[in-house]
Coordinates of C-alpha atoms and ligand atoms in Angstrom, one line a residue:
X284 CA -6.1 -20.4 6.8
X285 CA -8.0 -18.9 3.6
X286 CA -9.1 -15.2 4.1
X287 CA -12.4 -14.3 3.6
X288 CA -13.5 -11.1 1.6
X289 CA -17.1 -9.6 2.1
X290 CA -17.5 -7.2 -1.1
X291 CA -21.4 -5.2 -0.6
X292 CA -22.1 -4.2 -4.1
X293 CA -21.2 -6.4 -7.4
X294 CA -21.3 -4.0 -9.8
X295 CA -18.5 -3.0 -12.2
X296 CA -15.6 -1.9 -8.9
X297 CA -17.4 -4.4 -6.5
X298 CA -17.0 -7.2 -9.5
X299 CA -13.2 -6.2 -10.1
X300 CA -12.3 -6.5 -6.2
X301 CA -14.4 -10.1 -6.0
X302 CA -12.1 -11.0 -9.0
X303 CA -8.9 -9.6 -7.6
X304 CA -9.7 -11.5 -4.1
X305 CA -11.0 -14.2 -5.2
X306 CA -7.8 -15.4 -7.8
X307 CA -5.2 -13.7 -5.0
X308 CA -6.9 -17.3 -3.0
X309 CA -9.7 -15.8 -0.9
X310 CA -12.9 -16.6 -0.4
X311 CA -15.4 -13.9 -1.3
X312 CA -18.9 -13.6 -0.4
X313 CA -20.8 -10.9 -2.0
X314 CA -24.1 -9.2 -1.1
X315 CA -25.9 -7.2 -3.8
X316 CA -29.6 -7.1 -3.9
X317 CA -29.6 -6.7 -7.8
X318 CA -31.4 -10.5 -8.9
X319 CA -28.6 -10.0 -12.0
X320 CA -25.7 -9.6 -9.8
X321 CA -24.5 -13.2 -9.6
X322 CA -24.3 -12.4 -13.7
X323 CA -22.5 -9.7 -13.6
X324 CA -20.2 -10.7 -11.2
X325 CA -19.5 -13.4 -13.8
X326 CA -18.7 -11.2 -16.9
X327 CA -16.4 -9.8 -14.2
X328 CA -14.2 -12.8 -13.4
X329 CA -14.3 -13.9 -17.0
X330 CA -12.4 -11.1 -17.7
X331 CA -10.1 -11.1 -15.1
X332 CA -9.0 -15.5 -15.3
X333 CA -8.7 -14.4 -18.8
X334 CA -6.2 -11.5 -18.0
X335 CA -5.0 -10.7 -14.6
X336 CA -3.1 -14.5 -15.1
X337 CA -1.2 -12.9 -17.7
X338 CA 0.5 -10.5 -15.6
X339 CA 2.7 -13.1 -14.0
X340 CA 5.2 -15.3 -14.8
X341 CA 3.8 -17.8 -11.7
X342 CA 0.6 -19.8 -11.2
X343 CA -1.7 -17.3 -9.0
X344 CA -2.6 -19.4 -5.6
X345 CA -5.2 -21.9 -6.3
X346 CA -8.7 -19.6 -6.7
X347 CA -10.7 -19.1 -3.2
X348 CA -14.6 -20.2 -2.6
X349 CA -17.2 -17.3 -4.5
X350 CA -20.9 -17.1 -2.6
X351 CA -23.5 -15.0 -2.6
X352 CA -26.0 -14.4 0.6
X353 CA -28.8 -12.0 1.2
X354 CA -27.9 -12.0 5.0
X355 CA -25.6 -9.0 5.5
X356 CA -24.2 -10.8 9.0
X357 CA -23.4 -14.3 7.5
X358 CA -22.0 -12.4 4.7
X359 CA -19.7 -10.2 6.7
X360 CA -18.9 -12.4 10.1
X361 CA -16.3 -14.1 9.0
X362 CA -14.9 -11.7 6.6
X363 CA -10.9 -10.1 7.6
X364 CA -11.6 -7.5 5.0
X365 CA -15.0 -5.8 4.0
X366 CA -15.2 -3.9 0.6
X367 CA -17.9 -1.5 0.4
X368 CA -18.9 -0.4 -3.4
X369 CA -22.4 0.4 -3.2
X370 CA -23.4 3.1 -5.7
X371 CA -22.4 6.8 -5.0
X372 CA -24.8 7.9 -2.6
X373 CA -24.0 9.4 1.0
X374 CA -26.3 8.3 2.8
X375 CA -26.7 4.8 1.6
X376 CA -23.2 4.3 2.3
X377 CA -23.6 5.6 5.8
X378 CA -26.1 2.8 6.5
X379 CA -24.8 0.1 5.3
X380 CA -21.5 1.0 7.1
X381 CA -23.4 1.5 10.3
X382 CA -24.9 -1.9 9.7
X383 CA -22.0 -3.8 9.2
X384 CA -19.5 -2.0 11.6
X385 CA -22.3 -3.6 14.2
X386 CA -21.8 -7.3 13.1
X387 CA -18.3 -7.6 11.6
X388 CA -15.6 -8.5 13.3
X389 CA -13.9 -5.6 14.9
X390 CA -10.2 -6.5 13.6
X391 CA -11.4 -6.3 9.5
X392 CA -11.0 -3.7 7.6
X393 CA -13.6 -1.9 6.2
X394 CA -13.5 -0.1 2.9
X395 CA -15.5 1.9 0.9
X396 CA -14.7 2.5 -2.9
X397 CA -16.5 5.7 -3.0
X398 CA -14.9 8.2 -5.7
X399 CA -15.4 11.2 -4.1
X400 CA -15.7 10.8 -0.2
X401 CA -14.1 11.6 2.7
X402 CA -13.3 9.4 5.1
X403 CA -15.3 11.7 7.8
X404 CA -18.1 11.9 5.6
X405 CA -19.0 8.1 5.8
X406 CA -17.8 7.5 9.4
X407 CA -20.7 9.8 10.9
X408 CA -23.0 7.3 12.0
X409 CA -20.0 4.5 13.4
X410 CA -19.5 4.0 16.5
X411 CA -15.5 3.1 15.9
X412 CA -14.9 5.7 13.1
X413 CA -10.8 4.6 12.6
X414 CA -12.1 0.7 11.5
X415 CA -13.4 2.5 8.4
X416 CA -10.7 3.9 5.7
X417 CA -11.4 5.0 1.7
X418 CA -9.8 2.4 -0.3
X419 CA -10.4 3.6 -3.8
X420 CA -9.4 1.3 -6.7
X421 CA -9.5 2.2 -10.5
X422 CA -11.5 0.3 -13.3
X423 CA -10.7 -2.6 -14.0
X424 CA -9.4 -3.2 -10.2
X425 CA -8.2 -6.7 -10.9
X426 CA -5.4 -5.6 -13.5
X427 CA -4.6 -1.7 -12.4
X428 CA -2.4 -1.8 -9.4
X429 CA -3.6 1.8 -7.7
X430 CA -5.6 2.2 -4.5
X431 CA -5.8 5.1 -2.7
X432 CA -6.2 4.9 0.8
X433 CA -7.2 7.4 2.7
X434 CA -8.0 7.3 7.1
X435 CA -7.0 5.6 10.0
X436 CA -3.0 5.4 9.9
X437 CA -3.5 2.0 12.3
X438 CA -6.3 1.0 9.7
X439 CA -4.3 2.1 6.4
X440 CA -1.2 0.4 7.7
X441 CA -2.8 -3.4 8.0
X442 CA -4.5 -2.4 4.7
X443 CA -1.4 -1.6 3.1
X444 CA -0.1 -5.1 3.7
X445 CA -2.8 -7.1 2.2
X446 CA -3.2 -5.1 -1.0
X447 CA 0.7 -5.6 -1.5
X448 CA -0.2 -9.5 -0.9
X449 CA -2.5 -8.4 -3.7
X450 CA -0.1 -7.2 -6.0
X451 CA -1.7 -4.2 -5.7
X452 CA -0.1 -0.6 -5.2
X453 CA -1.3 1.4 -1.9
X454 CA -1.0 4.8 -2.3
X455 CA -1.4 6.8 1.0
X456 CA -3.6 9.9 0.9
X457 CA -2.3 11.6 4.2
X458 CA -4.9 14.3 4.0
X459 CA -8.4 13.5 3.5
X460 CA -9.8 15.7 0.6
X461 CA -12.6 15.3 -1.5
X462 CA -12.1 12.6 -4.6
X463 CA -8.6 11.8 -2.9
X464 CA -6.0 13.0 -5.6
X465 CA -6.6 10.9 -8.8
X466 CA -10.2 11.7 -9.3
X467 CA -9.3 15.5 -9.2
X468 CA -7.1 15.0 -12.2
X469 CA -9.7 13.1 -13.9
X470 CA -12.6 15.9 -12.7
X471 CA -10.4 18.6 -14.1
X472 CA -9.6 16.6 -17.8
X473 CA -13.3 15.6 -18.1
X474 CA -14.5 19.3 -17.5
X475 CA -12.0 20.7 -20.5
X476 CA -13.9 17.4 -22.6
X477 CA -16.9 18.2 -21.9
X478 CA -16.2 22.1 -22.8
X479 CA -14.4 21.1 -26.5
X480 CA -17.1 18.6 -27.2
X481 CA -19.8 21.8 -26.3
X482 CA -18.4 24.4 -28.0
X483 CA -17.7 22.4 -31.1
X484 CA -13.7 22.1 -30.9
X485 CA -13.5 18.7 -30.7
X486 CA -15.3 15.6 -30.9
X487 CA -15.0 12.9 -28.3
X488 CA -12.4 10.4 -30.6
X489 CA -10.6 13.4 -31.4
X490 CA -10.3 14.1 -27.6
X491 CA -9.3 10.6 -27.1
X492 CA -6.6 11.0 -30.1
X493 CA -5.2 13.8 -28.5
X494 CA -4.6 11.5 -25.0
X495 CA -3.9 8.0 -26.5
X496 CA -1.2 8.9 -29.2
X497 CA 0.6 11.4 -27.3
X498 CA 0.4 12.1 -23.1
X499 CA -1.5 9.4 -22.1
X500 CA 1.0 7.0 -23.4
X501 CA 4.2 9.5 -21.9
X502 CA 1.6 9.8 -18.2
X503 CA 1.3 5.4 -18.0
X504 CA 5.0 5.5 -17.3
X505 CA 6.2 8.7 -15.9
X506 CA 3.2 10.3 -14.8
X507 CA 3.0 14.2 -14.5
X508 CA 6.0 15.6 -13.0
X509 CA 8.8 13.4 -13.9
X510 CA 7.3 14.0 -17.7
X511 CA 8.1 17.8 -17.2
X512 CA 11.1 17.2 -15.6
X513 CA 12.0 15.6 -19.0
X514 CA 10.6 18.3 -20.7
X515 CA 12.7 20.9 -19.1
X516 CA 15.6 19.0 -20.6
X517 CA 19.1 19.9 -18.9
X518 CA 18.2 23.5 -17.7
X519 CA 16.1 21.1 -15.5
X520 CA 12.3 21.6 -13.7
X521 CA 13.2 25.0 -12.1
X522 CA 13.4 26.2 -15.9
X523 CA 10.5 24.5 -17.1
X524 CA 8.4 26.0 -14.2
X525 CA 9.8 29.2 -15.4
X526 CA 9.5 29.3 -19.4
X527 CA 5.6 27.5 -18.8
X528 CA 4.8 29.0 -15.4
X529 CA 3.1 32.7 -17.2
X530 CA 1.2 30.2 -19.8
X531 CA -0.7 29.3 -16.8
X532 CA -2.3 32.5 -16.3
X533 CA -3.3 32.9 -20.1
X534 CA -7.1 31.7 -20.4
X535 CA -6.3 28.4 -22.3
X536 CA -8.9 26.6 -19.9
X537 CA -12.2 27.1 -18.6
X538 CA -10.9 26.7 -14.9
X539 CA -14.2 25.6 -13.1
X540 CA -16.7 26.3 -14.9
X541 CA -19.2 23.1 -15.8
X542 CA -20.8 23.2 -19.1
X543 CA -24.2 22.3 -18.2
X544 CA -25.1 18.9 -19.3
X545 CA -28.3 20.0 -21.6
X546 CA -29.8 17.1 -23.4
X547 CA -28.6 18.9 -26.1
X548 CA -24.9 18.4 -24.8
X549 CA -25.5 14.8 -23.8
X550 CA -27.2 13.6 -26.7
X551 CA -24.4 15.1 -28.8
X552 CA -21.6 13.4 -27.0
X553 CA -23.8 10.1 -27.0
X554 CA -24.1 10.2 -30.6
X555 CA -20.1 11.4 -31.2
X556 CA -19.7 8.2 -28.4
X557 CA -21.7 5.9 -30.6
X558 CA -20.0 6.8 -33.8
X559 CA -16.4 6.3 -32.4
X560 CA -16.8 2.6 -30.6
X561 CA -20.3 1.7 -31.4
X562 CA -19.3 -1.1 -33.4
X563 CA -18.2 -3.1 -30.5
X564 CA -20.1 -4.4 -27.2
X565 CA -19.2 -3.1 -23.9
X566 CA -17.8 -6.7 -23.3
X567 CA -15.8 -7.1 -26.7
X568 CA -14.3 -3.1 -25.6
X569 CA -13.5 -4.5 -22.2
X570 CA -11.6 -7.2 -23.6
X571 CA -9.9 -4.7 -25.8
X572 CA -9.0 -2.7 -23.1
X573 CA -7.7 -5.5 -20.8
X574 CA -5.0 -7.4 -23.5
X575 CA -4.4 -3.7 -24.4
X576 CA -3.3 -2.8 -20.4
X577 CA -1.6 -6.7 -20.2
X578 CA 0.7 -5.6 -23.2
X579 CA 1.2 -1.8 -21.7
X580 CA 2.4 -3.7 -18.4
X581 CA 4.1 -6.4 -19.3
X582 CA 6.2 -4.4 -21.0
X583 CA 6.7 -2.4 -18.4
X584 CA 7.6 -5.5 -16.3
X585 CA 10.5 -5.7 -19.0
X586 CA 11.3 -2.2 -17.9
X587 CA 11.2 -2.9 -13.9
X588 CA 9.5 0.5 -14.2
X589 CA 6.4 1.9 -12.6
X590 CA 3.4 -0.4 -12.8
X591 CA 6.1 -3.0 -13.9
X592 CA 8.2 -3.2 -11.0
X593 CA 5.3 -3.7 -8.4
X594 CA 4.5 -6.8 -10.7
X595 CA 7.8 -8.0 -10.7
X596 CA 7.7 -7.9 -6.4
X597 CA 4.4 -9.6 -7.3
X598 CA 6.0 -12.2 -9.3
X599 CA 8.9 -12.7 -6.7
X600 CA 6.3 -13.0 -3.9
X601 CA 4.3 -16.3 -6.0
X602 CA 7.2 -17.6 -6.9
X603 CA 7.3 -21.2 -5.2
X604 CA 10.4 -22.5 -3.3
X605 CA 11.9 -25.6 -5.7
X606 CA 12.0 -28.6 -4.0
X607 CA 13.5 -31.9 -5.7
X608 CA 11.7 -35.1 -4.5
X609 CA 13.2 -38.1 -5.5
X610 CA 11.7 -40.4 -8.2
X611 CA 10.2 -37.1 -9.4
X612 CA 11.4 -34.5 -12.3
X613 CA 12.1 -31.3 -11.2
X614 CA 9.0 -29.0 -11.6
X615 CA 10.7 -26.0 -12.9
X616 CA 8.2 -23.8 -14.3
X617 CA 3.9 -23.0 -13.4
X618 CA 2.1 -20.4 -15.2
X619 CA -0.5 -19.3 -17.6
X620 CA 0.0 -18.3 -21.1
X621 CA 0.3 -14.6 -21.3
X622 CA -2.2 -12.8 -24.3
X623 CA 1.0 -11.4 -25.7
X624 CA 2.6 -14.6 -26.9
X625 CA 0.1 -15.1 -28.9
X626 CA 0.7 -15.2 -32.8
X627 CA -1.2 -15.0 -36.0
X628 CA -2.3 -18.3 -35.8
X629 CA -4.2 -18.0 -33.0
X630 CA -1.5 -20.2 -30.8
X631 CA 1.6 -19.7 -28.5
X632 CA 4.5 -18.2 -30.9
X633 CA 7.3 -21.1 -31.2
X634 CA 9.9 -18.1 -29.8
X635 CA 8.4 -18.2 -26.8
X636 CA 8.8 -22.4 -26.2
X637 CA 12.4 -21.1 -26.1
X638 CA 11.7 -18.5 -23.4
X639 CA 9.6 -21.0 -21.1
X640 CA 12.8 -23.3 -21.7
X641 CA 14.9 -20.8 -20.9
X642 CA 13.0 -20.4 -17.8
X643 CA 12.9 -23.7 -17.0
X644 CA 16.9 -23.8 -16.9
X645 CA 17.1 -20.6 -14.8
X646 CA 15.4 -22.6 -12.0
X647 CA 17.4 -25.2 -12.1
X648 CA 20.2 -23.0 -12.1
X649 CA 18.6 -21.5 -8.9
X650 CA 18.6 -24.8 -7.1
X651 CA 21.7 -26.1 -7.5
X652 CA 23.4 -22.7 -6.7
X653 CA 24.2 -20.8 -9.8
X654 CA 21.9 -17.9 -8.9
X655 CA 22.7 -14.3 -9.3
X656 CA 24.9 -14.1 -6.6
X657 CA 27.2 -17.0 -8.0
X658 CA 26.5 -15.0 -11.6
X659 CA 28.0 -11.9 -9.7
X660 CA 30.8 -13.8 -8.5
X661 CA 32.0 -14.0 -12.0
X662 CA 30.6 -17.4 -13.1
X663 CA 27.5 -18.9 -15.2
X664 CA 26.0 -21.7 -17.6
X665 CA 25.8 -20.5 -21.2
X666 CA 23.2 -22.6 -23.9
X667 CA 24.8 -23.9 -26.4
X668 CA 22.3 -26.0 -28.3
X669 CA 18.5 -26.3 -27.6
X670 CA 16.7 -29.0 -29.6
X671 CA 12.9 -28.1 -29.6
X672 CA 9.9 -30.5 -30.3
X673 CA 6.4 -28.9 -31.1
X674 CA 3.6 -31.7 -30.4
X675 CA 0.7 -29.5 -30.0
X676 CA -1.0 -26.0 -29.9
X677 CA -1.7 -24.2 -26.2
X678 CA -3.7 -21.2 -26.1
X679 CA -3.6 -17.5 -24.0
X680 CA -4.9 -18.4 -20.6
X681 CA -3.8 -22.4 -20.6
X682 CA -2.1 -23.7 -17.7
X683 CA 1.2 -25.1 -18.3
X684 CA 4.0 -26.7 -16.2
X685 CA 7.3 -28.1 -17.5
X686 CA 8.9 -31.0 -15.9
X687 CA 12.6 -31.0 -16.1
X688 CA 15.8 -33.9 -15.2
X689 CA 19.1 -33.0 -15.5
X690 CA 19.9 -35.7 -18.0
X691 CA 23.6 -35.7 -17.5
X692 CA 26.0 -33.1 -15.2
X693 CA 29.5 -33.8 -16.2
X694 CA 32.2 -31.3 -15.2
X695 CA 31.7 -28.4 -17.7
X696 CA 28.7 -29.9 -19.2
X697 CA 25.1 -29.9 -18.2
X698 CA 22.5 -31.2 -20.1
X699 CA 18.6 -30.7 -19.2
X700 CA 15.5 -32.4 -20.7
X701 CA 12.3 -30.2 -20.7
X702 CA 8.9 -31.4 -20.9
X703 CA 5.9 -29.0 -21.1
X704 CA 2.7 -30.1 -20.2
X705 CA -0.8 -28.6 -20.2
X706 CA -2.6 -28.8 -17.0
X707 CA -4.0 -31.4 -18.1
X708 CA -1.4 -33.8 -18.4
X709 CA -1.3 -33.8 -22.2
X710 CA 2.4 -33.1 -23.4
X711 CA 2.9 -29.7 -25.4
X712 CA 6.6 -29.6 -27.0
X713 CA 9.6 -31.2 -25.0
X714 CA 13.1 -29.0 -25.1
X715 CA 17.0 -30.7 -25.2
X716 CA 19.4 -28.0 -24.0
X717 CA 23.3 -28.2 -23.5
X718 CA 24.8 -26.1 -21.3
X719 CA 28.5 -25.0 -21.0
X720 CA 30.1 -23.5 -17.5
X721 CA 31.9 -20.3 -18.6
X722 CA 34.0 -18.4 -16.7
X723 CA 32.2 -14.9 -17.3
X724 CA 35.5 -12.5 -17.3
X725 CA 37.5 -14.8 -19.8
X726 CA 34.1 -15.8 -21.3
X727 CA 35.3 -19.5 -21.5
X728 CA 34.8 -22.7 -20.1
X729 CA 35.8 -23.5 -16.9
X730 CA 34.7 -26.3 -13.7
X731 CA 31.7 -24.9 -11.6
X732 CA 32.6 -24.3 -8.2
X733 CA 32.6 -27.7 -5.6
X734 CA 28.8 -27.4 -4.4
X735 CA 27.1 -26.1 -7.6
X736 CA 28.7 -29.2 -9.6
X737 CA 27.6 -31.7 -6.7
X738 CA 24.3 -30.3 -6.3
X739 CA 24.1 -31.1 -10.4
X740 CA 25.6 -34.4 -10.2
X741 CA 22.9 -35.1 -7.0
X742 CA 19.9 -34.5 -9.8
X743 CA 21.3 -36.5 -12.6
X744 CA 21.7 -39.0 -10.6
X745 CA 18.1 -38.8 -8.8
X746 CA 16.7 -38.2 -12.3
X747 CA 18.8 -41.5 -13.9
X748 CA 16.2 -43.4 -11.8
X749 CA 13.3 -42.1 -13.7
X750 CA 12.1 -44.3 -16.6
X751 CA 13.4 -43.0 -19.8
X752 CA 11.1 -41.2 -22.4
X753 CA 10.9 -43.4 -25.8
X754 CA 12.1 -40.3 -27.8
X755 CA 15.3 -39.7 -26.4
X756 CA 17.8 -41.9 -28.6
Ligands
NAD207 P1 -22.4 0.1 -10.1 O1 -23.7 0.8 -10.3 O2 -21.8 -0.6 -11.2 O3 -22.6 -1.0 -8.9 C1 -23.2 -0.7 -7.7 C2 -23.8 -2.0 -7.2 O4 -24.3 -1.8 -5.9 C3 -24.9 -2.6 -8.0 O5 -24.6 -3.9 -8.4 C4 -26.1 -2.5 -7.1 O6 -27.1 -3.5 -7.3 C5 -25.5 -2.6 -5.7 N1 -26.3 -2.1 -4.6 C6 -27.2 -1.1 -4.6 N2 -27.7 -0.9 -3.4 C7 -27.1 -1.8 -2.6 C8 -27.2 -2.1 -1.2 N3 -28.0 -1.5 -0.4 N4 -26.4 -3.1 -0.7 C9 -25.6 -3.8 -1.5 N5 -25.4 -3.5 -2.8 C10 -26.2 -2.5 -3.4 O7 -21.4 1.2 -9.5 P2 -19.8 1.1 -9.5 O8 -19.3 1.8 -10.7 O9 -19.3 -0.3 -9.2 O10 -19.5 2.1 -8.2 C11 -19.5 1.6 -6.9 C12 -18.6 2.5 -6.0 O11 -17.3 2.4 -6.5 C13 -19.0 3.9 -6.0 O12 -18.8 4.4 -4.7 C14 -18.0 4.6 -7.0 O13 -17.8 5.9 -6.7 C15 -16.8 3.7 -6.7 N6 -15.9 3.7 -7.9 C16 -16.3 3.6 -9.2 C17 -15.4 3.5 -10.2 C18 -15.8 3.3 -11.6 O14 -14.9 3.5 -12.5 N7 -17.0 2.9 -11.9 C19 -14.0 3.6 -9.9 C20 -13.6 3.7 -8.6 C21 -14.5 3.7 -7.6

């Protein structure tokens, strides 16, 4: 049966969770008494169908039922999971907790976003404070994997499984701490800003030079420690610790101290602000920002690395089970088209027709048996010719599924026909590929084994009965 998601505050984090839910196959309703929040929630989800699709290299389940209600009950009754992100405010939070926590069921879960709270803080006026946990997301929450979860260990543990159904990353906080642990890095790096910005060292785009050319990029994939580890090259961390340890004593920060934020101060770092990205829209920056962070992961997906390898779980999770109906071609491949094959033209590059055909043969090769276990065993299919025919454009963000039939399995030979198709129905380009069983230690050809060739012959056959396309000669 569909989940149900109750987010309380559409803003910018309760906009990104509706969006996450609500393309993961949920049905969200929202409650926000802001007349502009059904909106905003829309600038939201525009973003994320634009991007979060790209991630994967699967269609995301079918998208759930959006709704918005002023009643906080009907909102919440039939909700599993209960997002609070109402704006940062103690006792607001407390209240609306209190008021849900007596109409909700008593199995949901029930978050709060909050930045900086503890868990103890918010449960004060609940009458079951272990249903409540901190599940603290980052900006924009449909593409960024992280939430930290802080409370309850019965709580955090159901929580932990559905964010993982999310393709999200649960990361325990085991002691509750105010702003959790990310937020304290961030505290500490905005204070030393704020103080180079102040005292004239720095303006705020050559602050975010320093970050976006040089750690930032070496923190998206390594983070902190494993980056020094690096750094301590093969003496190893215990040298690092001791070479840079007495550095940390020197006065090369302010430690705690806040600048105070004069309007002298804030109009100055408004103006620097202004004259670094002012040329652009919030909305045209947030578009930056989100093909910037599909690129950064996807290549990390390349990499099975960090960020990356959570997606690729993700991906394996979506992935559909093949089935092979008769009087039906195979339907090897359902996805969106990432940003990133996008070319100069504005289109899908023609490389990457080759990699969706490519795609399409590796599930065929799944289903009849030549998997990565067969692979393993010392056996494979090598392409020896692909013929590929371009018959119209498709876009970042279209739909696309390629039917393929096994036009002819015959011993060492196999030979596919690929058809890609927008959602639509409308055919995109069509792909002819020859394959050649190899035996992968002598690298030549050679039988498949009994079951993979039968399974091969079974869909030639099956796919004989289909009527034949014009084009084929
Ligand atoms: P926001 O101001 O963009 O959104 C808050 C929303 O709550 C608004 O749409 C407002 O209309 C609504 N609201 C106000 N009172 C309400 C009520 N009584 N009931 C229901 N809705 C109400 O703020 P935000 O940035 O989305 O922050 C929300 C929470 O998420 C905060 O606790 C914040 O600490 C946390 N958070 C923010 C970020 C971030 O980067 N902005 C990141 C992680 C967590």
């Amino acid at each position: 049966m569909t989940q149900t998601a109750a987010i309380l505050g559409g803003g910018v984090i309760g906009g990104g969770w509706a969006a996450r839910f609500l393309l993961s196959g949920w049905n969200v309703n929202i409650y926000d008494p802001d007349p502009e929040a059904e909106r905003k929630i829309g600038e939201v989800l525009a973003n994320a169908r634009r991007s979060l699709p790209s991630l994967f290299e699967t269609d995301l389940p079918a998208e759930g039922k959006l709704s918005f209600g002023t009643n906080l009950e009907a909102v919440v009754k039939d909700a599993s999971w209960i997002q609070e992100s109402v704006p940062e405010r103690l006792e607001l939070k407390q209240q609306i907790l209190a008021q849900v926590q007596a109409v909700c069921d008593s199995n949901a879960v029930l978050a709060s976003s909050t930045s900086g709270f503890k868990p103890s803080q918010l449960q004060k006026l609940l009458d079951n404070p272990a249903q409540l946990i901190v599940a603290h997301p980052f900006n924009p929450v449909y593409l960024l994997p992280l939430v930290e979860l802080v409370g309850d260990i019965h709580t955090v543990t159901i929580a932990k499984t559905v964010l993982v159904d999310l393709g999200m990353f649960p990361l325990h906080v085991r002691k509750e701490i105010d702003a959790h642990i990310a937020d304290r890095f961030l505290e500490a790096v905005w204070r030393e800003a704020l103080w180079l910005i102040k005292d004239g060292i720095a303006t705020t785009g050559e602050i975010d030079d320093a970050i976006r050319f040089g750690f930032g990029l070496r923190w998206a994939q390594m983070g902190l420690v494993e980056t020094y580890r690096v750094a301590g090259g093969e003496s190893g961390m215990a040298h690092f610790l001791a070479q840079f340890g007495p550095a940390l004593k020197w006065p090369w920060t302010k430690l705690m101290d806040v600048p105070e934020l004069t309007d002298e101060l804030i109009n100055l770092i408004a103006d620097q602000s202004d004259d670094q990205s002012g040329n652009h829209s919030i909305r045209q920056l947030e578009r930056i920002r989100d093909d910037n962070l599909v690129g950064i992961l996807r290549a990390l997906k390349t990499r099975n690395w960090g960020a990356g390898e959570i997606l690729n779980l993700h991906d394996r999770q979506l992935r559909p089970e093949h089935t092979a109906p008769e009087n039906k071609p195979f339907v090897s491949i359902k996805r969106s088209i990432p940003i990133d094959w996008i070319d100069y033209n504005g289109h899908m590059n023609e490389s990457r027709y080759g990699q969706v055909f490519s795609d399409a043969a590796d599930a065929i090769m799944e289903y009849i048996g030549a998997d990565q276990a067969y692979i393993e065993s010392g056996l494979s299919y090598f392409t020896v010719e692909t013929r590929i025919r371009y018959l119209d454009e498709t876009k970042a963000g279209e739909r696309i599924y390629v039917n393929t039939r096994v036009l002819n399995a015959d011993g060492k030979k196999l030979k596919l026909l690929h058809e890609m198709h927008h959602v639509d129905g409308r055919l995109l380009a069509t792909g002819e590929q020859m394959l050649i069983h190899v035996d992968l230690n002598s690298r030549r050809a050679c039988l498949p084994q009994t079951e993979v060739l039968a399974k091969s012959e079974q869909l030639a056959a099956a796919h004989k009965r289909l009527p034949k396309p014009d084009y084929l000669s």
